Short mmCIF file of C-alpha atoms and ligand atoms in Angstrom, two decimals:
data_model
loop_
_atom_site.label_atom_id
_atom_site.label_comp_id
_atom_site.label_asym_id
_atom_site.label_seq_id
_atom_site.Cartn_x
_atom_site.Cartn_y
_atom_site.Cartn_z
CA MET X 27 80.83 110.85 61.93
CA THR X 28 83.86 112.12 63.56
CA TYR X 29 85.37 115.09 65.61
CA ASP X 30 88.20 117.48 65.36
CA TYR X 31 90.91 116.42 67.56
CA HIS X 32 93.00 119.25 69.45
CA GLU X 33 96.18 118.92 71.58
CA PRO X 34 96.75 121.93 73.39
CA GLU X 35 100.02 122.52 75.39
CA THR X 36 98.89 124.82 78.18
CA VAL X 37 95.94 125.00 80.43
CA ALA X 38 95.23 128.46 78.90
CA GLU X 39 95.14 127.25 75.53
CA ALA X 40 92.81 124.29 76.43
CA LEU X 41 90.50 126.92 78.18
CA ASP X 42 90.51 128.98 74.93
CA LEU X 43 89.46 125.87 72.69
CA MET X 44 86.70 125.16 75.46
CA ALA X 45 85.42 128.74 75.09
CA ARG X 46 85.51 128.65 71.51
CA HIS X 47 83.62 125.54 70.97
CA GLY X 48 81.43 125.55 74.10
CA GLU X 49 79.04 122.53 74.68
CA ASP X 50 80.30 120.93 71.14
CA ALA X 51 83.88 120.46 73.19
CA HIS X 52 84.98 117.47 75.29
CA LEU X 53 88.21 116.86 77.15
CA VAL X 54 89.74 113.71 77.30
CA ALA X 55 92.88 112.78 79.30
CA GLY X 56 93.78 108.92 79.03
CA ALA X 57 90.39 108.51 76.93
CA THR X 58 89.40 105.06 78.33
CA ALA X 59 86.11 106.10 79.42
CA PHE X 60 85.59 108.61 76.29
CA THR X 61 86.50 105.91 73.92
CA LEU X 62 83.72 103.56 75.22
CA LEU X 63 81.26 106.40 75.46
CA TRP X 64 81.97 107.44 71.98
CA ARG X 65 81.69 104.05 70.53
CA GLN X 66 78.40 103.65 72.46
CA GLY X 67 77.06 106.90 70.74
CA LEU X 68 76.44 108.28 74.23
CA LEU X 69 79.00 111.40 73.47
CA ARG X 70 79.04 113.19 70.19
CA PRO X 71 81.22 116.05 70.41
CA GLY X 72 82.39 117.91 67.47
CA HIS X 73 85.76 118.90 69.01
CA VAL X 74 87.70 116.77 71.44
CA ILE X 75 90.56 118.41 73.42
CA GLY X 76 93.34 116.03 74.43
CA LEU X 77 95.03 117.42 77.77
CA ARG X 78 98.15 114.90 77.48
CA ARG X 79 100.45 117.37 76.31
CA ILE X 80 99.95 119.90 79.00
CA VAL X 81 103.08 119.16 80.86
CA GLY X 82 101.71 121.38 83.97
CA LEU X 83 98.77 118.74 84.48
CA GLY X 84 101.14 116.04 85.12
CA GLY X 85 103.28 114.77 87.86
CA ILE X 86 103.20 114.27 91.51
CA THR X 87 104.82 116.49 94.12
CA ALA X 88 105.05 116.20 97.94
CA THR X 89 105.57 118.65 100.62
CA ASP X 90 105.34 118.41 104.45
CA LYS X 91 101.82 119.85 104.17
CA GLU X 92 100.29 117.98 101.21
CA LEU X 93 100.67 115.66 98.30
CA VAL X 94 99.78 117.14 94.96
CA ILE X 95 98.87 114.86 92.11
CA GLY X 96 98.45 116.10 88.71
CA ALA X 97 95.20 115.67 86.84
CA THR X 98 96.78 113.51 83.98
CA ALA X 99 98.93 111.49 86.08
CA THR X 100 98.04 107.80 85.50
CA HIS X 101 96.89 105.38 87.94
CA ARG X 102 100.19 103.54 87.40
CA GLU X 103 102.15 106.72 87.94
CA ILE X 104 100.43 107.18 91.28
CA GLU X 105 100.69 103.47 92.42
CA ARG X 106 104.53 103.63 91.74
CA SER X 107 105.17 106.89 93.21
CA ALA X 108 107.60 106.77 96.27
CA ASP X 109 105.97 110.06 97.51
CA VAL X 110 102.34 108.45 97.54
CA ALA X 111 103.67 105.54 99.44
CA ARG X 112 105.31 107.67 101.88
CA HIS X 113 102.37 109.85 102.23
CA CYS X 114 99.73 106.91 102.82
CA PRO X 115 100.47 103.34 101.62
CA ALA X 116 96.72 102.88 101.67
CA LEU X 117 96.41 105.30 98.77
CA THR X 118 99.21 103.15 96.98
CA ARG X 119 97.05 100.11 97.70
CA THR X 120 93.81 102.02 96.45
CA PHE X 121 95.40 102.75 93.09
CA ALA X 122 96.89 99.23 92.69
CA SER X 123 93.33 97.76 93.11
CA VAL X 124 92.03 99.70 90.25
CA ALA X 125 91.27 97.25 87.19
CA THR X 126 94.58 95.78 85.36
CA VAL X 127 97.91 97.19 84.61
CA ARG X 128 96.78 98.04 81.26
CA ILE X 129 94.08 100.19 82.37
CA ARG X 130 96.34 101.84 85.02
CA ASN X 131 98.74 102.70 82.48
CA GLN X 132 96.32 104.51 80.40
CA ALA X 133 93.64 105.98 82.84
CA THR X 134 94.27 109.28 84.73
CA LEU X 135 93.25 110.39 88.03
CA GLY X 136 91.43 113.50 86.81
CA GLY X 137 89.59 111.47 84.13
CA ASN X 138 88.65 109.17 87.20
CA LEU X 139 87.19 111.80 89.34
CA ALA X 140 85.48 113.68 86.44
CA HIS X 141 84.14 110.70 84.93
CA ALA X 142 82.39 110.00 88.41
CA ASP X 143 81.27 106.42 88.21
CA PRO X 144 80.18 105.62 91.77
CA ALA X 145 81.89 102.47 91.86
CA GLN X 146 85.38 103.74 91.22
CA ASP X 147 88.45 103.12 93.84
CA PRO X 148 90.00 106.47 94.31
CA PRO X 149 87.23 108.83 95.11
CA PRO X 150 86.25 106.97 98.62
CA MET X 151 89.99 107.08 99.84
CA LEU X 152 90.44 110.46 98.66
CA MET X 153 87.26 111.64 100.43
CA ALA X 154 88.59 109.68 103.58
CA LEU X 155 91.94 111.62 103.24
CA GLY X 156 90.08 114.88 103.19
CA ALA X 157 91.48 115.69 99.53
CA GLU X 158 90.33 118.56 97.36
CA VAL X 159 90.51 119.12 93.55
CA VAL X 160 91.83 122.19 91.87
CA ALA X 161 89.60 123.48 88.92
CA ALA X 162 90.63 126.05 86.38
CA SER X 163 88.53 128.26 84.17
CA ALA X 164 88.89 131.70 82.46
CA ALA X 165 87.65 133.33 85.78
CA GLY X 166 90.55 131.80 87.84
CA GLU X 167 91.16 128.73 90.02
CA ARG X 168 88.89 127.41 92.79
CA THR X 169 89.04 124.38 95.08
CA ILE X 170 86.40 121.78 95.48
CA ALA X 171 86.29 119.43 98.52
CA LEU X 172 86.10 115.89 97.46
CA ASP X 173 82.92 115.91 99.60
CA ASP X 174 81.30 118.46 97.41
CA LEU X 175 82.49 116.82 93.81
CA PHE X 176 80.09 114.29 93.27
CA VAL X 177 76.55 115.16 92.54
CA ASP X 178 75.25 111.95 90.89
CA VAL X 179 76.13 109.22 88.71
CA PHE X 180 78.52 110.30 86.23
CA THR X 181 77.92 113.97 87.28
CA THR X 182 80.24 116.22 89.15
CA SER X 183 80.11 119.78 90.24
CA LEU X 184 82.70 120.66 87.92
CA ARG X 185 81.32 123.62 85.38
CA SER X 186 81.59 122.62 81.75
CA ASP X 187 84.22 125.67 81.27
CA GLU X 188 86.55 124.06 84.02
CA VAL X 189 89.42 121.92 83.67
CA LEU X 190 90.29 119.98 86.79
CA THR X 191 94.23 120.61 87.13
CA ALA X 192 95.20 119.04 90.49
CA ILE X 193 94.31 116.69 93.45
CA ARG X 194 95.45 117.96 96.91
CA VAL X 195 95.64 115.51 99.73
CA PRO X 196 96.55 116.99 102.89
CA ALA X 197 99.37 115.28 105.13
CA LEU X 198 97.62 113.25 107.73
CA ALA X 199 97.92 114.15 111.37
CA PRO X 200 100.70 112.13 113.08
CA GLY X 201 99.56 108.82 114.27
CA THR X 202 96.51 108.47 111.60
CA HIS X 203 95.88 104.97 110.27
CA ALA X 204 94.22 104.53 106.83
CA THR X 205 92.93 101.66 104.92
CA TYR X 206 90.98 100.86 101.89
CA LEU X 207 89.14 97.54 101.30
CA LYS X 208 87.69 96.37 97.88
CA PHE X 209 85.22 93.80 98.14
CA LEU X 210 85.44 91.87 94.72
CA PRO X 211 83.26 88.56 94.88
CA GLN X 212 83.40 87.97 91.19
CA THR X 213 87.01 88.74 89.46
CA ALA X 214 89.96 90.34 90.81
CA ASP X 215 90.00 92.94 88.01
CA ASP X 216 86.27 93.88 88.60
CA TYR X 217 84.64 97.13 90.02
CA ALA X 218 83.87 96.91 93.77
CA THR X 219 80.69 95.50 94.64
CA VAL X 220 81.33 97.78 97.80
CA SER X 221 84.24 99.50 98.96
CA VAL X 222 85.05 101.09 102.28
CA ALA X 223 88.05 103.83 103.01
CA ALA X 224 88.77 104.85 106.39
CA THR X 225 91.14 106.73 108.74
CA MET X 226 91.40 106.88 112.11
CA ARG X 227 93.47 108.57 115.03
CA PHE X 228 93.59 107.91 118.66
CA THR X 229 94.26 110.00 121.83
CA ASP X 230 96.65 108.72 124.29
CA ASP X 231 93.95 106.91 126.36
CA GLY X 232 92.97 105.06 123.20
CA GLU X 233 89.68 107.13 122.46
CA VAL X 234 88.84 107.99 119.02
CA ALA X 235 90.40 111.37 118.18
CA ASP X 236 89.52 111.60 114.42
CA VAL X 237 87.64 109.25 111.98
CA ARG X 238 86.59 109.38 108.57
CA VAL X 239 84.74 106.79 106.59
CA ALA X 240 83.60 106.68 102.88
CA LEU X 241 82.13 104.25 100.61
CA GLY X 242 81.97 103.38 96.98
CA ALA X 243 79.57 101.35 94.87
CA CYS X 244 76.60 102.25 97.44
CA GLY X 245 74.67 104.74 95.71
CA PRO X 246 74.97 107.50 92.98
CA THR X 247 77.80 108.66 94.23
CA PRO X 248 80.70 107.69 96.76
CA VAL X 249 79.33 108.92 100.09
CA ARG X 250 80.91 109.68 103.51
CA ALA X 251 79.47 107.59 106.35
CA ARG X 252 78.68 110.31 108.73
CA SER X 253 76.45 108.13 111.00
CA VAL X 254 79.43 105.92 111.57
CA GLU X 255 81.64 108.59 112.16
CA ASP X 256 79.45 110.21 114.67
CA ALA X 257 78.89 106.77 116.66
CA LEU X 258 82.88 106.72 117.01
CA ALA X 259 83.69 109.92 117.81
CA GLY X 260 85.35 110.05 121.48
CA ALA X 261 84.56 106.64 122.02
CA VAL X 262 86.79 103.56 123.16
CA PRO X 263 86.53 101.63 119.89
CA ASP X 264 86.20 98.05 121.28
CA ALA X 265 84.54 95.42 118.89
CA ALA X 266 81.15 95.94 120.30
CA ARG X 267 81.33 99.73 119.69
CA ILE X 268 82.65 99.01 116.15
CA ALA X 269 79.92 96.55 115.30
CA ASP X 270 77.36 99.06 116.53
CA ALA X 271 79.00 101.71 114.46
CA ALA X 272 79.16 99.82 111.29
CA ALA X 273 75.64 98.93 111.51
CA ARG X 274 74.71 102.57 111.09
CA VAL X 275 76.17 102.88 107.49
CA ASP X 276 72.84 101.81 106.65
CA ALA X 277 71.57 105.27 106.95
CA ASP X 278 74.18 106.72 104.78
CA ILE X 279 73.96 104.62 101.73
CA ALA X 280 71.61 104.19 98.86
CA PRO X 281 72.73 101.28 96.93
CA PHE X 282 70.97 100.06 93.80
CA ASP X 283 70.71 96.60 92.13
CA ASP X 284 73.32 95.61 89.35
CA VAL X 285 75.18 92.98 88.04
CA ARG X 286 77.55 93.16 91.15
CA GLY X 287 74.35 92.45 93.53
CA SER X 288 71.12 93.48 94.86
CA ALA X 289 70.69 96.55 96.89
CA GLY X 290 69.96 94.49 99.86
CA TYR X 291 73.11 92.53 99.44
CA LYS X 292 75.28 95.58 99.13
CA ARG X 293 73.54 96.98 102.33
CA ASP X 294 74.56 93.84 103.93
CA MET X 295 78.26 93.99 102.59
CA ALA X 296 78.55 97.86 103.39
CA ARG X 297 78.22 96.88 107.00
CA VAL X 298 80.28 93.95 106.97
CA TRP X 299 83.24 95.67 105.17
CA THR X 300 82.83 98.64 107.42
CA GLU X 301 83.11 96.70 110.38
CA ARG X 302 86.13 95.13 108.99
CA ALA X 303 87.92 98.05 107.99
CA LEU X 304 87.45 99.84 111.13
CA LEU X 305 88.67 96.79 112.97
CA SER X 306 91.72 96.64 110.86
CA LEU X 307 92.57 100.28 111.89
CA VAL X 308 92.24 99.65 115.57
CA GLU X 309 94.33 96.33 115.45
CA GLY X 310 96.74 97.86 113.25
CA ARG X 311 97.36 100.79 115.81
CA ALA X 312 99.47 98.24 118.11
CA MET J 13 93.51 109.44 59.88
CA ARG J 14 90.31 110.09 61.16
CA ALA J 15 90.49 111.28 64.95
CA ASP J 16 88.21 108.59 66.21
CA ARG J 17 90.14 105.60 64.98
CA ARG J 18 91.48 103.56 67.62
CA LEU J 19 95.12 101.79 67.58
CA ILE J 20 93.42 98.39 66.92
CA ASP J 21 91.69 99.90 63.83
CA ALA J 22 95.01 101.35 62.83
CA LEU J 23 96.99 98.15 63.19
CA ARG J 24 94.65 95.63 61.83
CA ASP J 25 92.59 97.42 59.07
CA ASP J 26 94.93 100.31 57.87
CA LEU J 27 98.49 98.52 58.56
CA GLY J 28 97.10 94.74 57.90
CA CYS J 29 99.04 93.66 61.41
CA ILE J 30 96.54 91.19 62.30
CA GLY J 31 98.47 89.55 64.86
CA THR J 32 96.92 91.84 67.61
CA LYS J 33 93.49 90.71 68.29
CA GLU J 34 90.23 92.23 69.15
CA GLY J 35 88.05 90.39 71.77
CA CYS J 36 85.73 92.34 74.10
CA SER J 37 86.36 95.97 72.70
CA ILE J 38 85.98 97.30 76.24
CA GLY J 39 89.36 97.17 77.98
CA VAL J 40 88.69 93.74 79.99
CA CYS J 41 89.93 90.60 77.99
CA GLY J 42 93.57 91.76 76.97
CA ALA J 43 93.23 90.34 73.52
CA CYS J 44 94.27 93.37 71.98
CA SER J 45 97.45 94.12 74.46
CA VAL J 46 100.40 96.09 72.87
CA LEU J 47 103.28 97.96 74.12
CA VAL J 48 103.33 101.76 73.40
CA ASP J 49 106.92 102.99 74.37
CA GLY J 50 107.29 99.98 76.59
CA LYS J 51 103.95 100.36 78.45
CA LEU J 52 101.32 97.76 78.18
CA LEU J 53 97.98 99.13 76.77
CA SER J 54 94.90 98.15 75.37
CA ALA J 55 94.79 99.08 71.66
CA CYS J 56 90.78 98.99 71.80
CA LEU J 57 90.64 101.88 74.01
CA MET J 58 93.55 103.89 72.90
CA PRO J 59 92.90 106.65 70.44
CA ALA J 60 95.35 106.05 67.47
CA VAL J 61 96.14 109.76 67.57
CA PHE J 62 97.84 109.17 71.02
CA VAL J 63 100.54 107.07 69.71
CA SER J 64 101.75 109.48 67.04
CA GLY J 65 105.64 109.83 67.47
CA ARG J 66 105.67 106.68 69.82
CA ALA J 67 106.97 103.23 69.46
CA VAL J 68 104.26 100.48 69.16
CA THR J 69 105.30 96.67 69.63
CA THR J 70 102.78 94.20 68.59
CA VAL J 71 103.11 90.34 68.65
CA GLU J 72 104.85 90.58 65.15
CA GLY J 73 107.68 92.55 66.79
CA LEU J 74 108.74 89.97 69.18
CA ALA J 75 110.77 87.58 67.02
CA ARG J 76 113.78 88.61 65.46
CA GLY J 77 113.68 87.37 62.02
CA ASP J 78 112.85 83.61 62.57
CA GLU J 79 114.33 83.50 66.07
CA LEU J 80 111.53 83.46 68.39
CA SER J 81 111.90 85.42 71.63
CA PRO J 82 112.45 83.39 74.71
CA LEU J 83 108.74 83.74 75.93
CA GLN J 84 107.21 82.62 72.34
CA ASP J 85 109.78 79.67 72.68
CA ALA J 86 108.44 78.73 76.03
CA PHE J 87 104.97 79.23 75.19
CA ILE J 88 105.21 76.46 72.47
CA ARG J 89 107.53 74.24 74.82
CA GLU J 90 105.16 74.64 77.80
CA GLY J 91 101.77 74.52 76.25
CA GLY J 92 100.90 78.07 76.98
CA PHE J 93 98.00 78.13 74.35
CA GLN J 94 95.59 76.00 72.91
CA CYS J 95 93.37 77.76 70.41
CA GLY J 96 95.67 80.49 70.14
CA ILE J 97 93.46 83.54 70.02
CA CYS J 98 94.41 85.07 73.45
CA THR J 99 98.23 84.41 72.66
CA PRO J 100 99.34 87.68 71.21
CA GLY J 101 97.84 89.39 74.04
CA GLN J 102 99.40 87.09 76.56
CA LEU J 103 102.93 87.05 74.81
CA ILE J 104 102.80 91.09 74.89
CA ALA J 105 101.72 91.31 78.55
CA ALA J 106 104.37 88.71 79.60
CA THR J 107 106.95 90.74 77.70
CA ALA J 108 106.00 93.79 79.64
CA LEU J 109 106.11 91.88 82.92
CA LEU J 110 109.57 90.43 82.23
CA ALA J 111 110.86 93.88 81.08
CA GLU J 112 109.74 95.58 84.32
CA ARG J 113 110.68 92.74 86.89
CA ARG J 114 113.15 90.40 85.90
CA ARG J 115 112.18 87.70 88.46
CA PRO J 116 108.47 87.95 89.38
CA SER J 117 107.07 85.87 92.13
CA ASP J 118 104.29 83.34 91.34
CA ASP J 119 101.98 85.70 92.81
CA GLU J 120 103.17 88.78 90.75
CA ILE J 121 102.67 86.79 87.58
CA ARG J 122 99.26 86.04 88.59
CA GLU J 123 98.54 89.48 89.63
CA TRP J 124 100.11 91.00 86.49
CA MET J 125 98.34 88.47 84.03
CA MET J 126 95.13 88.66 85.59
CA GLY J 127 93.85 91.20 82.95
CA ASN J 128 94.65 88.58 80.03
CA LEU J 129 91.80 86.28 79.61
CA CYS J 130 92.21 82.55 78.34
CA ARG J 131 89.15 80.29 77.76
CA CYS J 132 91.54 77.20 76.86
CA THR J 133 94.58 76.54 78.98
CA GLY J 134 93.31 76.97 82.45
CA TYR J 135 96.35 79.37 82.92
CA HIS J 136 98.79 76.87 84.02
CA GLY J 137 100.50 76.38 80.96
CA ILE J 138 100.86 80.16 80.56
CA THR J 139 102.43 80.72 84.01
CA ARG J 140 104.55 77.82 83.38
CA ALA J 141 105.97 79.21 80.20
CA ILE J 142 106.60 82.56 81.81
CA LYS J 143 108.46 80.97 84.52
CA ALA J 144 110.36 78.91 81.95
CA ALA J 145 111.21 81.93 79.97
CA MET J 146 112.94 83.55 83.12
CA ALA J 147 115.01 80.53 83.77
C1 LIG E 7 87.87 97.75 81.82
C2 LIG E 7 87.86 98.87 82.75
C3 LIG E 7 88.13 98.69 84.02
C4 LIG E 7 87.94 99.65 84.96
N1 LIG E 7 88.05 99.28 86.38
C5 LIG E 7 88.02 100.43 87.31
C6 LIG E 7 88.28 99.95 88.65
O1 LIG E 7 88.28 98.82 88.90
N2 LIG E 7 88.19 100.98 89.50
C7 LIG E 7 87.99 102.20 89.26
O2 LIG E 7 88.36 103.10 90.04
N3 LIG E 7 88.07 102.50 87.87
C8 LIG E 7 88.07 101.66 87.14
N4 LIG E 7 87.96 101.94 85.58
C9 LIG E 7 87.62 103.29 85.29
C10 LIG E 7 88.89 104.27 84.84
O3 LIG E 7 89.44 104.26 86.19
C11 LIG E 7 88.44 105.53 84.49
O4 LIG E 7 87.67 105.21 83.32
C12 LIG E 7 89.46 106.36 84.09
O5 LIG E 7 90.06 106.80 85.30
C13 LIG E 7 89.01 107.49 83.35
O6 LIG E 7 90.31 108.24 83.14
P1 LIG E 7 90.66 108.48 81.81
O7 LIG E 7 91.89 109.74 81.77
O8 LIG E 7 90.68 107.44 80.69
O9 LIG E 7 89.31 109.54 81.35
P2 LIG E 7 88.95 109.98 80.12
O10 LIG E 7 88.16 108.94 79.31
O11 LIG E 7 89.78 110.77 79.18
O12 LIG E 7 87.70 111.07 80.58
C14 LIG E 7 86.68 110.70 81.41
C15 LIG E 7 85.88 111.82 81.70
O13 LIG E 7 86.70 112.88 82.47
C16 LIG E 7 86.64 114.11 81.66
N5 LIG E 7 87.95 114.56 82.01
C17 LIG E 7 88.90 114.08 82.04
N6 LIG E 7 90.06 114.69 82.51
C18 LIG E 7 89.56 115.79 82.73
C19 LIG E 7 90.19 117.05 83.53
N7 LIG E 7 91.26 117.21 83.68
N8 LIG E 7 89.14 118.01 83.77
C20 LIG E 7 87.68 117.91 83.49
N9 LIG E 7 87.69 116.88 83.05
C21 LIG E 7 88.18 115.81 82.64
C22 LIG E 7 86.35 113.77 80.54
O14 LIG E 7 85.99 114.82 79.71
C23 LIG E 7 85.59 112.72 80.29
O15 LIG E 7 84.08 113.09 80.42
C24 LIG E 7 88.04 101.07 84.60
C25 LIG E 7 87.75 101.47 83.27
C26 LIG E 7 87.91 100.43 82.38
C27 LIG E 7 88.06 100.65 80.77
S1 LIG E 8 89.68 93.85 72.75
FE1 LIG E 8 90.91 95.11 73.95
S2 LIG E 8 90.84 94.43 76.15
FE2 LIG E 8 89.49 93.27 74.99
S1 LIG E 9 94.47 79.62 74.09
FE1 LIG E 9 92.32 79.81 73.53
S2 LIG E 9 91.74 81.42 74.47
FE2 LIG E 9 93.73 81.37 75.32
#
């Protein structure tokens, strides 16, 4: 059995095809995840709609206010973009840490976010940066904060009649430091065992003015570590305070056992790597 | 062509270009590495319909007639392979690397080539061959 393949050239044409074929239609961008799921028989659409020819879904643009990444931009385009590097070097490093050059040449950011594997790298970094996605449907456009996008393993709040068109990353407040740490105890091209993204800004007195922490591979979705953030807000982030805040990550995560470690091990590693991420931001401020 | 054919199926089964190998079938091992418009990709993850109108380079396309590419020559001279099953993929990946960075550092070579697994050489011969081809 196979499917009919369609390649619309505009978002409007894609939405038309989706309306015509309803639940029997499936979108693909880079098709890396789709090819694997198709071959395993986990997806059986009658119609596949390729997004790669839609010019308006590609590209990366930067203004003073925000960075806008098209849904079909590949990981490698983002990794190599001078605009992205200027906006946030940690974002460049996040994309460079995804799998291998081969995968990064093919897989797209829109596909990554819509696929919603909780161990993926871009989601926690984009959460920590306060990003949002733009979703288009016949009814118009809406934006969804990254914090509200992920619902469960492989499940997002995108509706089946929506195309994710772009990812918007707001400009960081001046003086904001950002990092992404990916813990890879097995091979360098693996998915994270745990990953931690964090941003922090300090007052002139050295107190924490702003902090956002998000983790990947620590449960059914990437998560904000609100308990950690609350423990640091307004504090002078010395080593003891950071150790205390990092330990609170336990309340924010719900990891499960898999080939990359037991739930208990991931809990320990989430604390260790959260502490390392926060320390690196405080040390990097000098 | 059926829409669900992958590039690896089109190459090996439809065109008989069996230089490109299939190992893991899930994008991890690099045996199926090919260049599409010069970009390094996994033929096992790429729908064949995606390459319509684009240039695909496989290991068969590296030599000019009987004249091996500098990388192919260096792999032979430096012991860059033993059983050879990973070699087409290694050669294609290394070709893409040297097209993008004329003189990659040792770290850059390792980082780029990490997606191409080899069960035989221990990788030293491969790295040596890439450096020899740069010289
Ligand atoms: C070997 C391997 C290793 C990997 N390692 C990592 C890793 O270390 N870190 C990491 O973060 N990721 C990793 N990935 C995942 C990879 O980044 C994702 O599979 C990829 O981002 C999916 O992108 P794609 O464009 O190929 O998606 P596709 O396969 O085209 O689509 C994936 C899903 O998203 C939907 N979709 C795609 N685009 C849109 C859109 N614009 N709007 C709405 N829905 C859409 C599709 O319908 C489909 O359900 C790895 C993948 C492979 C194969
Ligand atoms: S067969 Fe394609 S990467 Fe292993
Ligand atoms: S030469 Fe045998 S696997 Fe590489």
